[in-house]
C-alpha cells in the first residue's frame, strides 16, 4: 500500500503519471486517511494536520509516486433572509 506524505509544491514533473482520488470536503481536511484510488488501488494519506487539500493538489511519497486529489461533487445549501439579525 502506498502512503502519500508530502504535498507537491510544483507542477507534476513532465512525463510523470499520477493516480487520482475524489474526496469530499470533509475528507480533504483530514490529515490521516485510508483511501482507494479511482483505479482501485489501496493507499493512505498522512499529511500534517490543519491543511486542506484543494482540487488539483498533488501528493507524493518517498518513492516518487504521485496522487492528484479531486474535489467530489457535493450537495450545497443556500440560505437567504431579508433581515440578517433574524438569521
PDB file of C-alpha atoms in Angstrom:
ATOM      1  CA  UNK A   1       0.000   0.000   0.000  1.00  0.00           C
ATOM      2  CA  UNK A   2       1.348   3.402  -0.994  1.00  0.00           C
ATOM      3  CA  UNK A   3       1.395   6.121   1.669  1.00  0.00           C
ATOM      4  CA  UNK A   4       1.400   9.739   0.441  1.00  0.00           C
ATOM      5  CA  UNK A   5       3.061  12.071   2.931  1.00  0.00           C
ATOM      6  CA  UNK A   6       4.075  15.217   1.031  1.00  0.00           C
ATOM      7  CA  UNK A   7       2.227  17.945  -0.838  1.00  0.00           C
ATOM      8  CA  UNK A   8       3.990  18.717  -4.111  1.00  0.00           C
ATOM      9  CA  UNK A   9       4.907  22.432  -4.250  1.00  0.00           C
ATOM     10  CA  UNK A  10       5.433  22.453  -8.021  1.00  0.00           C
ATOM     11  CA  UNK A  11       3.621  21.091 -11.044  1.00  0.00           C
ATOM     12  CA  UNK A  12       3.654  17.382 -11.761  1.00  0.00           C
ATOM     13  CA  UNK A  13       7.019  16.557 -13.389  1.00  0.00           C
ATOM     14  CA  UNK A  14       6.908  16.187 -17.166  1.00  0.00           C
ATOM     15  CA  UNK A  15       6.059  12.628 -18.165  1.00  0.00           C
ATOM     16  CA  UNK A  16       5.094  11.597 -14.618  1.00  0.00           C
ATOM     17  CA  UNK A  17       1.961   9.510 -14.140  1.00  0.00           C
ATOM     18  CA  UNK A  18      -0.453  10.346 -11.342  1.00  0.00           C
ATOM     19  CA  UNK A  19      -3.290   8.342  -9.870  1.00  0.00           C
ATOM     20  CA  UNK A  20      -6.413  10.256  -8.818  1.00  0.00           C
ATOM     21  CA  UNK A  21      -8.727  10.225  -5.833  1.00  0.00           C
ATOM     22  CA  UNK A  22     -12.077  12.003  -5.494  1.00  0.00           C
ATOM     23  CA  UNK A  23     -12.686  13.233  -1.946  1.00  0.00           C
ATOM     24  CA  UNK A  24     -15.418  15.231  -0.211  1.00  0.00           C
ATOM     25  CA  UNK A  25     -14.537  18.430   1.642  1.00  0.00           C
ATOM     26  CA  UNK A  26     -14.717  16.628   4.990  1.00  0.00           C
ATOM     27  CA  UNK A  27     -12.234  14.033   3.722  1.00  0.00           C
ATOM     28  CA  UNK A  28      -9.937  16.671   2.185  1.00  0.00           C
ATOM     29  CA  UNK A  29      -9.461  18.409   5.537  1.00  0.00           C
ATOM     30  CA  UNK A  30      -8.318  15.270   7.372  1.00  0.00           C
ATOM     31  CA  UNK A  31      -4.620  14.647   7.977  1.00  0.00           C
ATOM     32  CA  UNK A  32      -4.847  10.845   8.057  1.00  0.00           C
ATOM     33  CA  UNK A  33      -6.985   8.912   5.622  1.00  0.00           C
ATOM     34  CA  UNK A  34      -7.118   5.363   4.250  1.00  0.00           C
ATOM     35  CA  UNK A  35      -8.302   5.507   0.633  1.00  0.00           C
ATOM     36  CA  UNK A  36      -8.905   3.520  -2.512  1.00  0.00           C
ATOM     37  CA  UNK A  37      -7.759   5.408  -5.602  1.00  0.00           C
ATOM     38  CA  UNK A  38     -10.032   5.845  -8.614  1.00  0.00           C
ATOM     39  CA  UNK A  39      -8.060   2.956 -10.206  1.00  0.00           C
ATOM     40  CA  UNK A  40      -8.937   0.663  -7.268  1.00  0.00           C
ATOM     41  CA  UNK A  41      -5.538   0.680  -5.508  1.00  0.00           C
ATOM     42  CA  UNK A  42      -5.373   0.852  -1.705  1.00  0.00           C
ATOM     43  CA  UNK A  43      -3.389   3.821  -0.399  1.00  0.00           C
ATOM     44  CA  UNK A  44      -3.095   6.159   2.543  1.00  0.00           C
ATOM     45  CA  UNK A  45      -2.706   9.880   3.094  1.00  0.00           C
ATOM     46  CA  UNK A  46      -0.630  11.067   6.063  1.00  0.00           C
ATOM     47  CA  UNK A  47      -0.025  14.806   5.948  1.00  0.00           C
ATOM     48  CA  UNK A  48       0.434  17.482   8.593  1.00  0.00           C
ATOM     49  CA  UNK A  49      -2.845  18.255  10.342  1.00  0.00           C
ATOM     50  CA  UNK A  50      -4.555  21.554   9.647  1.00  0.00           C
ATOM     51  CA  UNK A  51      -4.017  21.513   5.893  1.00  0.00           C
ATOM     52  CA  UNK A  52      -6.940  21.360   3.464  1.00  0.00           C
ATOM     53  CA  UNK A  53      -6.335  19.549   0.199  1.00  0.00           C
ATOM     54  CA  UNK A  54      -7.712  21.621  -2.680  1.00  0.00           C
ATOM     55  CA  UNK A  55      -8.965  20.319  -6.021  1.00  0.00           C
ATOM     56  CA  UNK A  56      -5.889  19.578  -8.128  1.00  0.00           C
ATOM     57  CA  UNK A  57      -3.444  19.225  -5.226  1.00  0.00           C
ATOM     58  CA  UNK A  58      -0.755  16.651  -5.995  1.00  0.00           C
ATOM     59  CA  UNK A  59       0.617  14.437  -3.234  1.00  0.00           C
ATOM     60  CA  UNK A  60       3.825  12.428  -3.424  1.00  0.00           C
ATOM     61  CA  UNK A  61       5.843   9.980  -1.357  1.00  0.00           C
ATOM     62  CA  UNK A  62       9.475   8.891  -0.971  1.00  0.00           C
ATOM     63  CA  UNK A  63       9.113   6.504  -3.941  1.00  0.00           C
ATOM     64  CA  UNK A  64       8.159   9.408  -6.274  1.00  0.00           C
ATOM     65  CA  UNK A  65       4.598   8.134  -6.739  1.00  0.00           C
ATOM     66  CA  UNK A  66       2.005  10.848  -7.388  1.00  0.00           C
ATOM     67  CA  UNK A  67      -1.648  11.211  -6.390  1.00  0.00           C
ATOM     68  CA  UNK A  68      -3.882  14.029  -7.650  1.00  0.00           C
ATOM     69  CA  UNK A  69      -6.726  14.998  -5.325  1.00  0.00           C
ATOM     70  CA  UNK A  70     -10.048  15.860  -6.945  1.00  0.00           C
ATOM     71  CA  UNK A  71     -12.983  17.511  -5.180  1.00  0.00           C
ATOM     72  CA  UNK A  72     -16.050  15.281  -5.426  1.00  0.00           C
ATOM     73  CA  UNK A  73     -19.446  16.761  -6.252  1.00  0.00           C
ATOM     74  CA  UNK A  74     -21.410  17.566  -3.108  1.00  0.00           C
ATOM     75  CA  UNK A  75     -24.825  18.965  -2.335  1.00  0.00           C
ATOM     76  CA  UNK A  76     -24.730  22.600  -1.217  1.00  0.00           C
ATOM     77  CA  UNK A  77     -27.380  24.501   0.718  1.00  0.00           C
ATOM     78  CA  UNK A  78     -28.026  28.210   0.293  1.00  0.00           C
ATOM     79  CA  UNK A  79     -29.903  30.288   2.852  1.00  0.00           C
ATOM     80  CA  UNK A  80     -31.152  33.842   2.287  1.00  0.00           C
ATOM     81  CA  UNK A  81     -33.057  36.226   4.517  1.00  0.00           C
ATOM     82  CA  UNK A  82     -34.129  39.876   4.272  1.00  0.00           C
ATOM     83  CA  UNK A  83     -33.114  40.745   7.859  1.00  0.00           C
ATOM     84  CA  UNK A  84     -29.645  39.488   8.806  1.00  0.00           C
ATOM     85  CA  UNK A  85     -30.412  39.828  12.536  1.00  0.00           C
ATOM     86  CA  UNK A  86     -33.111  37.148  12.165  1.00  0.00           C
ATOM     87  CA  UNK A  87     -30.643  34.775  10.592  1.00  0.00           C
TER      88      UNK A  87
END
